CSV table of C-alpha atoms and ligand atoms in Angstrom, one decimal:
chain,number,residue,atom,x,y,z
A,1,MET,CA,39.8,14.1,-37.3
A,2,LEU,CA,43.6,13.7,-37.7
A,3,GLU,CA,44.7,12.4,-41.0
A,4,PRO,CA,47.1,9.1,-40.9
A,5,GLY,CA,50.1,11.4,-42.4
A,6,GLY,CA,50.3,12.6,-38.6
A,7,ILE,CA,49.8,16.4,-37.3
A,8,PRO,CA,51.7,19.0,-39.3
A,9,VAL,CA,54.6,20.4,-38.0
A,10,VAL,CA,55.7,23.5,-40.1
A,11,TRP,CA,59.7,24.9,-39.7
A,12,CYS,CA,62.3,26.4,-42.0
A,13,PRO,CA,65.7,26.7,-41.3
A,14,ARG,CA,66.3,30.0,-42.4
A,15,TYR,CA,64.4,31.7,-39.3
A,16,GLU,CA,68.0,31.6,-37.9
A,17,VAL,CA,69.3,35.2,-39.1
A,18,ASP,CA,72.3,36.5,-37.8
A,19,ILE,CA,71.4,39.3,-35.6
A,20,GLY,CA,75.0,39.7,-34.0
A,21,ALA,CA,75.2,39.4,-30.3
A,22,HIS,CA,71.5,39.5,-29.2
A,23,VAL,CA,69.0,38.3,-26.0
A,24,PHE,CA,67.0,37.0,-28.7
A,25,PRO,CA,67.9,33.5,-29.4
A,26,VAL,CA,67.6,33.0,-33.1
A,27,GLU,CA,69.3,29.4,-32.7
A,28,LYS,CA,66.5,28.2,-30.8
A,29,TYR,CA,64.8,27.2,-33.9
A,30,ARG,CA,67.7,25.2,-35.0
A,31,LEU,CA,67.9,23.5,-31.4
A,32,ILE,CA,64.4,22.9,-31.1
A,33,LYS,CA,64.0,21.1,-34.4
A,34,GLU,CA,67.2,19.0,-33.6
A,35,ARG,CA,66.1,18.1,-29.6
A,36,LEU,CA,62.6,17.4,-31.4
A,37,ASP,CA,64.4,15.0,-33.9
A,38,ALA,CA,66.9,13.4,-31.4
A,39,ALA,CA,63.8,12.6,-29.0
A,40,GLY,CA,61.9,10.8,-32.0
A,41,ALA,CA,59.1,13.5,-31.4
A,42,LEU,CA,58.8,14.1,-35.0
A,43,ALA,CA,59.0,10.9,-36.6
A,44,ARG,CA,55.3,10.5,-37.0
A,45,ALA,CA,54.7,14.6,-37.9
A,46,ASP,CA,53.9,15.6,-41.0
A,47,LEU,CA,56.6,17.9,-41.7
A,48,ARG,CA,56.1,21.2,-44.1
A,49,THR,CA,57.9,23.9,-45.0
A,50,PRO,CA,56.5,27.0,-45.7
A,51,GLN,CA,56.6,29.4,-48.6
A,52,PRO,CA,57.0,33.0,-48.2
A,53,ALA,CA,54.3,35.3,-47.7
A,54,ARG,CA,53.1,37.1,-50.8
A,55,VAL,CA,52.9,40.9,-50.7
A,56,GLU,CA,49.4,41.0,-50.8
A,57,ASP,CA,48.9,39.0,-47.5
A,58,VAL,CA,51.3,41.4,-46.0
A,59,LEU,CA,49.2,44.6,-47.0
A,60,ARG,CA,46.2,43.1,-45.8
A,61,VAL,CA,47.5,44.0,-42.3
A,62,HIS,CA,50.8,46.6,-42.9
A,63,THR,CA,50.7,49.8,-44.3
A,64,GLU,CA,52.1,50.1,-47.7
A,65,SER,CA,54.3,52.8,-46.9
A,66,TYR,CA,55.8,50.5,-43.9
A,67,TRP,CA,56.1,47.4,-46.3
A,68,THR,CA,58.0,49.9,-49.4
A,69,LYS,CA,60.8,50.8,-46.4
A,70,ILE,CA,60.8,46.8,-45.4
A,71,ALA,CA,61.3,46.1,-49.2
A,72,GLU,CA,63.5,48.7,-50.0
A,73,GLY,CA,65.8,48.6,-46.8
A,74,THR,CA,65.0,52.1,-46.0
A,75,LEU,CA,64.0,52.2,-42.3
A,76,THR,CA,65.4,55.0,-40.4
A,77,PRO,CA,68.0,54.7,-37.5
A,78,ASP,CA,64.8,55.5,-34.9
A,79,GLU,CA,62.6,52.7,-36.8
A,80,GLU,CA,65.6,50.3,-36.4
A,81,ARG,CA,66.1,51.1,-33.0
A,82,LEU,CA,62.3,50.7,-32.0
A,83,LEU,CA,62.3,47.3,-33.7
A,84,GLU,CA,65.6,46.5,-31.4
A,85,LEU,CA,67.0,44.1,-34.2
A,86,PRO,CA,69.5,44.8,-37.3
A,87,PHE,CA,67.7,45.1,-40.5
A,88,SER,CA,68.8,43.2,-43.4
A,89,SER,CA,67.3,41.4,-46.1
A,90,GLU,CA,67.8,38.1,-44.6
A,91,LEU,CA,65.7,39.2,-41.7
A,92,ARG,CA,63.0,40.3,-44.2
A,93,GLU,CA,63.1,37.2,-45.9
A,94,ALA,CA,63.0,35.1,-42.6
A,95,SER,CA,60.1,37.4,-41.6
A,96,LEU,CA,58.4,36.6,-44.7
A,97,LEU,CA,58.7,33.1,-44.4
A,98,CYS,CA,57.5,33.2,-40.8
A,99,ALA,CA,54.4,34.9,-42.1
A,100,GLY,CA,53.7,32.3,-44.7
A,101,GLY,CA,54.8,29.5,-41.8
A,102,THR,CA,52.2,30.8,-39.5
A,103,THR,CA,49.7,31.2,-42.3
A,104,LEU,CA,50.4,27.5,-43.6
A,105,THR,CA,50.2,26.1,-40.1
A,106,GLY,CA,46.4,27.8,-39.7
A,107,GLN,CA,45.1,26.2,-43.0
A,108,LEU,CA,46.7,23.0,-42.2
A,109,ALA,CA,45.0,23.1,-38.6
A,110,ILE,CA,41.6,23.9,-40.2
A,111,SER,CA,42.2,21.1,-42.6
A,112,GLN,CA,43.3,18.7,-39.8
A,113,GLY,CA,42.3,19.7,-36.3
A,114,ARG,CA,45.7,20.9,-34.8
A,115,SER,CA,49.2,21.9,-36.2
A,116,VAL,CA,52.5,23.3,-35.0
A,117,HIS,CA,55.1,25.9,-36.4
A,118,LEU,CA,58.6,25.7,-35.1
A,119,GLY,CA,58.5,29.6,-35.2
A,120,GLY,CA,56.3,32.6,-35.3
A,121,GLY,CA,54.2,34.8,-32.9
A,122,PHE,CA,55.5,38.0,-33.7
A,123,HIS,CA,53.2,40.0,-32.1
A,124,HIS,CA,54.5,43.3,-31.5
A,125,ALA,CA,54.7,44.6,-35.0
A,126,PHE,CA,51.9,47.5,-35.7
A,127,ALA,CA,50.6,48.2,-39.2
A,128,ASP,CA,53.0,50.7,-39.8
A,129,HIS,CA,56.3,50.1,-37.7
A,130,GLY,CA,58.0,46.9,-36.1
A,131,GLU,CA,59.1,47.0,-32.4
A,132,GLY,CA,60.2,44.4,-29.8
A,133,PHE,CA,61.9,42.0,-32.0
A,134,CYS,CA,58.8,42.0,-34.7
A,135,LEU,CA,59.4,43.1,-38.0
A,136,LEU,CA,56.4,41.7,-39.6
A,137,ASN,CA,53.3,40.4,-37.5
A,138,ASP,CA,52.8,36.6,-38.7
A,139,VAL,CA,49.8,36.4,-36.4
A,140,ALA,CA,47.9,39.1,-37.7
A,141,ILE,CA,48.9,38.1,-41.3
A,142,ALA,CA,47.9,34.3,-40.9
A,143,ALA,CA,44.3,35.4,-39.5
A,144,ALA,CA,43.6,37.9,-42.0
A,145,ALA,CA,44.6,35.6,-44.9
A,146,LEU,CA,42.3,32.8,-43.3
A,147,ILE,CA,39.5,35.2,-43.3
A,148,GLU,CA,40.1,36.4,-46.6
A,149,ALA,CA,40.0,33.2,-48.1
A,150,ARG,CA,36.7,32.3,-46.1
A,151,GLU,CA,38.3,29.3,-44.5
A,152,VAL,CA,37.0,30.7,-41.0
A,153,ASP,CA,35.2,33.7,-40.1
A,154,ARG,CA,35.5,33.8,-36.3
A,155,ILE,CA,39.1,33.8,-35.4
A,156,LEU,CA,40.4,33.6,-31.3
A,157,ILE,CA,44.4,34.7,-30.7
A,158,VAL,CA,44.9,33.2,-27.4
A,159,ASP,CA,48.3,35.0,-26.5
A,160,LEU,CA,50.2,33.5,-23.7
A,161,ASP,CA,53.4,35.0,-24.3
A,162,VAL,CA,54.5,37.0,-21.2
A,163,HIS,CA,54.5,40.5,-23.0
A,164,HIS,CA,51.1,42.0,-24.2
A,165,GLY,CA,50.1,41.3,-27.9
A,166,ASN,CA,49.9,45.1,-28.5
A,167,GLY,CA,50.7,44.7,-32.1
A,168,THR,CA,47.9,42.3,-33.1
A,169,ALA,CA,45.6,44.2,-30.4
A,170,SER,CA,45.8,47.2,-32.7
A,171,ILE,CA,45.8,45.9,-35.9
A,172,PHE,CA,42.4,44.0,-35.1
A,173,ALA,CA,41.1,46.7,-33.0
A,174,LYS,CA,37.8,47.2,-35.1
A,175,GLU,CA,37.9,43.8,-36.7
A,176,THR,CA,35.0,41.8,-35.2
A,177,ARG,CA,35.9,38.6,-36.5
A,178,VAL,CA,39.1,38.5,-34.6
A,179,PHE,CA,39.2,38.0,-30.8
A,180,THR,CA,42.1,39.2,-29.2
A,181,PHE,CA,42.9,37.8,-25.8
A,182,SER,CA,46.2,38.4,-24.0
A,183,MET,CA,47.3,37.4,-20.6
A,184,HIS,CA,50.6,38.9,-19.7
A,185,HIS,CA,52.7,40.5,-17.5
A,186,GLN,CA,51.1,44.1,-16.6
A,187,TRP,CA,54.5,45.6,-15.6
A,188,ASN,CA,56.2,44.9,-18.5
A,189,TYR,CA,57.1,45.9,-22.2
A,190,PRO,CA,54.9,47.3,-23.9
A,191,ALA,CA,54.5,50.2,-21.8
A,192,VAL,CA,51.5,51.3,-23.8
A,193,LYS,CA,49.2,48.3,-24.3
A,194,PRO,CA,46.5,48.9,-27.1
A,195,PRO,CA,43.5,47.5,-25.8
A,196,GLY,CA,42.5,43.6,-26.9
A,197,ASP,CA,39.1,42.2,-26.6
A,198,LEU,CA,40.4,40.6,-23.3
A,199,ASP,CA,43.5,41.8,-21.8
A,200,VAL,CA,44.4,40.1,-18.4
A,201,GLY,CA,47.3,41.6,-16.9
A,202,LEU,CA,49.6,39.9,-14.0
A,203,ASP,CA,51.3,41.3,-11.3
A,204,ASP,CA,54.9,40.6,-10.6
A,205,GLY,CA,56.1,36.9,-10.0
A,206,VAL,CA,52.5,35.1,-10.5
A,207,GLY,CA,53.2,31.7,-10.5
A,208,ASP,CA,51.6,28.3,-11.6
A,209,GLU,CA,48.5,28.0,-9.4
A,210,GLU,CA,47.4,31.8,-9.9
A,211,TYR,CA,48.0,31.8,-13.5
A,212,MET,CA,46.0,28.7,-14.1
A,213,GLN,CA,43.3,29.6,-12.0
A,214,LEU,CA,42.9,32.7,-14.2
A,215,LEU,CA,43.2,30.7,-17.6
A,216,ARG,CA,40.8,28.3,-16.1
A,217,GLU,CA,38.3,31.4,-15.7
A,218,HIS,CA,38.9,33.2,-19.0
A,219,LEU,CA,39.5,30.9,-21.9
A,220,PRO,CA,36.5,28.6,-21.5
A,221,ARG,CA,34.6,31.3,-20.9
A,222,VAL,CA,35.9,33.4,-24.5
A,223,ILE,CA,35.6,30.2,-26.3
A,224,GLU,CA,31.8,29.8,-24.9
A,225,GLU,CA,30.8,33.4,-25.8
A,226,HIS,CA,32.7,33.9,-29.3
A,227,GLU,CA,32.3,30.6,-30.4
A,228,PRO,CA,35.6,30.4,-32.6
A,229,GLN,CA,36.1,28.2,-35.3
A,230,PHE,CA,39.9,28.2,-35.0
A,231,ILE,CA,42.3,29.3,-32.4
A,232,LEU,CA,45.7,30.9,-33.1
A,233,TYR,CA,48.0,30.1,-29.6
A,234,LEU,CA,51.1,32.1,-28.9
A,235,ALA,CA,52.7,29.9,-26.6
A,236,GLY,CA,55.6,32.3,-25.5
A,237,ALA,CA,57.9,30.4,-23.4
A,238,ASP,CA,58.8,33.9,-21.4
A,239,PRO,CA,56.5,33.5,-18.8
A,240,TYR,CA,59.2,31.4,-17.0
A,241,GLU,CA,60.3,31.9,-13.4
A,242,ALA,CA,64.0,32.1,-14.9
A,243,ASP,CA,63.3,34.6,-18.0
A,244,GLN,CA,65.5,37.6,-18.5
A,245,LEU,CA,62.7,39.6,-19.8
A,246,GLY,CA,60.0,37.9,-18.1
A,247,GLY,CA,58.4,38.9,-14.8
A,248,LEU,CA,56.0,36.0,-13.9
A,249,GLY,CA,56.9,33.0,-12.1
A,250,LEU,CA,55.8,29.6,-14.1
A,251,SER,CA,57.9,26.7,-13.6
A,252,LEU,CA,58.6,24.5,-16.5
A,253,GLU,CA,55.7,21.9,-15.2
A,254,GLY,CA,53.2,24.9,-14.9
A,255,LEU,CA,54.1,26.0,-18.6
A,256,ARG,CA,53.5,22.4,-19.8
A,257,GLU,CA,50.2,22.7,-17.7
A,258,ARG,CA,49.3,25.8,-19.4
A,259,ASP,CA,49.8,24.1,-23.0
A,260,GLU,CA,48.3,21.1,-22.5
A,261,PHE,CA,44.9,22.9,-21.1
A,262,VAL,CA,44.8,25.3,-24.1
A,263,LEU,CA,45.0,22.2,-26.2
A,264,ASP,CA,42.5,20.1,-24.6
A,265,THR,CA,40.0,23.1,-24.0
A,266,ALA,CA,40.3,23.4,-27.8
A,267,ALA,CA,40.2,19.8,-28.5
A,268,GLU,CA,36.9,19.0,-25.9
A,269,ALA,CA,35.4,22.3,-28.1
A,270,GLU,CA,36.1,20.6,-31.3
A,271,ILE,CA,38.2,23.7,-32.1
A,272,ALA,CA,41.2,23.6,-34.6
A,273,VAL,CA,44.4,25.1,-33.3
A,274,ALA,CA,47.3,26.3,-34.7
A,275,VAL,CA,50.3,26.5,-32.2
A,276,THR,CA,53.4,29.1,-32.4
A,277,LEU,CA,56.1,29.5,-30.4
A,278,ALA,CA,56.4,33.2,-29.9
A,279,GLY,CA,59.2,34.8,-27.0
A,280,GLY,CA,61.6,32.8,-24.8
A,281,TYR,CA,64.5,34.6,-23.1
A,282,ALA,CA,65.4,32.4,-20.4
A,283,MET,CA,69.1,32.8,-18.5
A,284,ARG,CA,69.8,29.5,-19.7
A,285,PRO,CA,69.2,29.4,-23.8
A,286,SER,CA,68.7,25.4,-23.5
A,287,ASP,CA,65.8,26.1,-20.8
A,288,THR,CA,63.9,28.0,-23.8
A,289,VAL,CA,64.5,25.1,-25.9
A,290,ALA,CA,62.8,22.8,-23.6
A,291,ILE,CA,60.1,25.1,-23.0
A,292,HIS,CA,59.1,25.3,-26.7
A,293,CYS,CA,59.7,21.6,-27.1
A,294,GLY,CA,57.2,20.7,-24.4
A,295,THR,CA,54.9,22.9,-26.1
A,296,VAL,CA,55.5,20.9,-29.3
A,297,GLU,CA,55.3,17.5,-27.6
A,298,ALA,CA,52.0,18.6,-25.8
A,299,ALA,CA,50.6,19.4,-29.2
A,300,LEU,CA,51.7,16.2,-30.8
A,301,ALA,CA,50.6,13.8,-27.8
B,1,ZN,ZN1,57.5,38.2,-25.4
């Protein structure tokens, strides 16, 4: 199924936007690429850089009034507080590139079986507003673009970031061609969790064993029942036991096992899978980088 050029890896140096002192480690995008390069992990990968998402792609999932505020830089102070990031034209450009990047990753996965985006997973952006560090929902923009282009008509979003995928669930609430599956820490942001197609909320400190038991129980069943042609995987690093914004208790090994299980399950079912990184706020930023690199290495293995 894979072409000789290797597994496509989409990356872009412009994701590292200056947001001042912040818990979101924007430098992770550069550090992940550097670490993978140093380890020789990308030697056989097919490296691609994205084009920004087009306005028509954005407007498939976001409202015109919200997009106008982004385009003109006229978010109100309340909207910026909800976003929890300082708005800038660089942030807008990075968010458009990221949405284009996840869309490209999806297209490459569908044509070649598997692909990885060294970015993406901004699942807290709603149709009409951004929140929780997410200006534009690249996951929703990509899924909607792939459906519009008739590349696929049944998509499964597997969202294993520690936070519920509220924006994505809300955007696709009435879209039967997209199944949203989120496994997250129940007692964490976002306080209000709009129902997805399958939401598995976990208690404080759930560790590797219980987590994997639940994932093994749910993922194959969802695949069997929904029969997706394509999986968009949000491999958040924040279920990690030492994450500052987490609440679960997964170890580094447990996270690697999680990634391998998702990838293997998709491969066994012969379903194309595109990987995005999503969140990660470990006490030690190097842990976040290591977890994301583990995900990428699992995908490239
Ligand atoms: Zn998160």
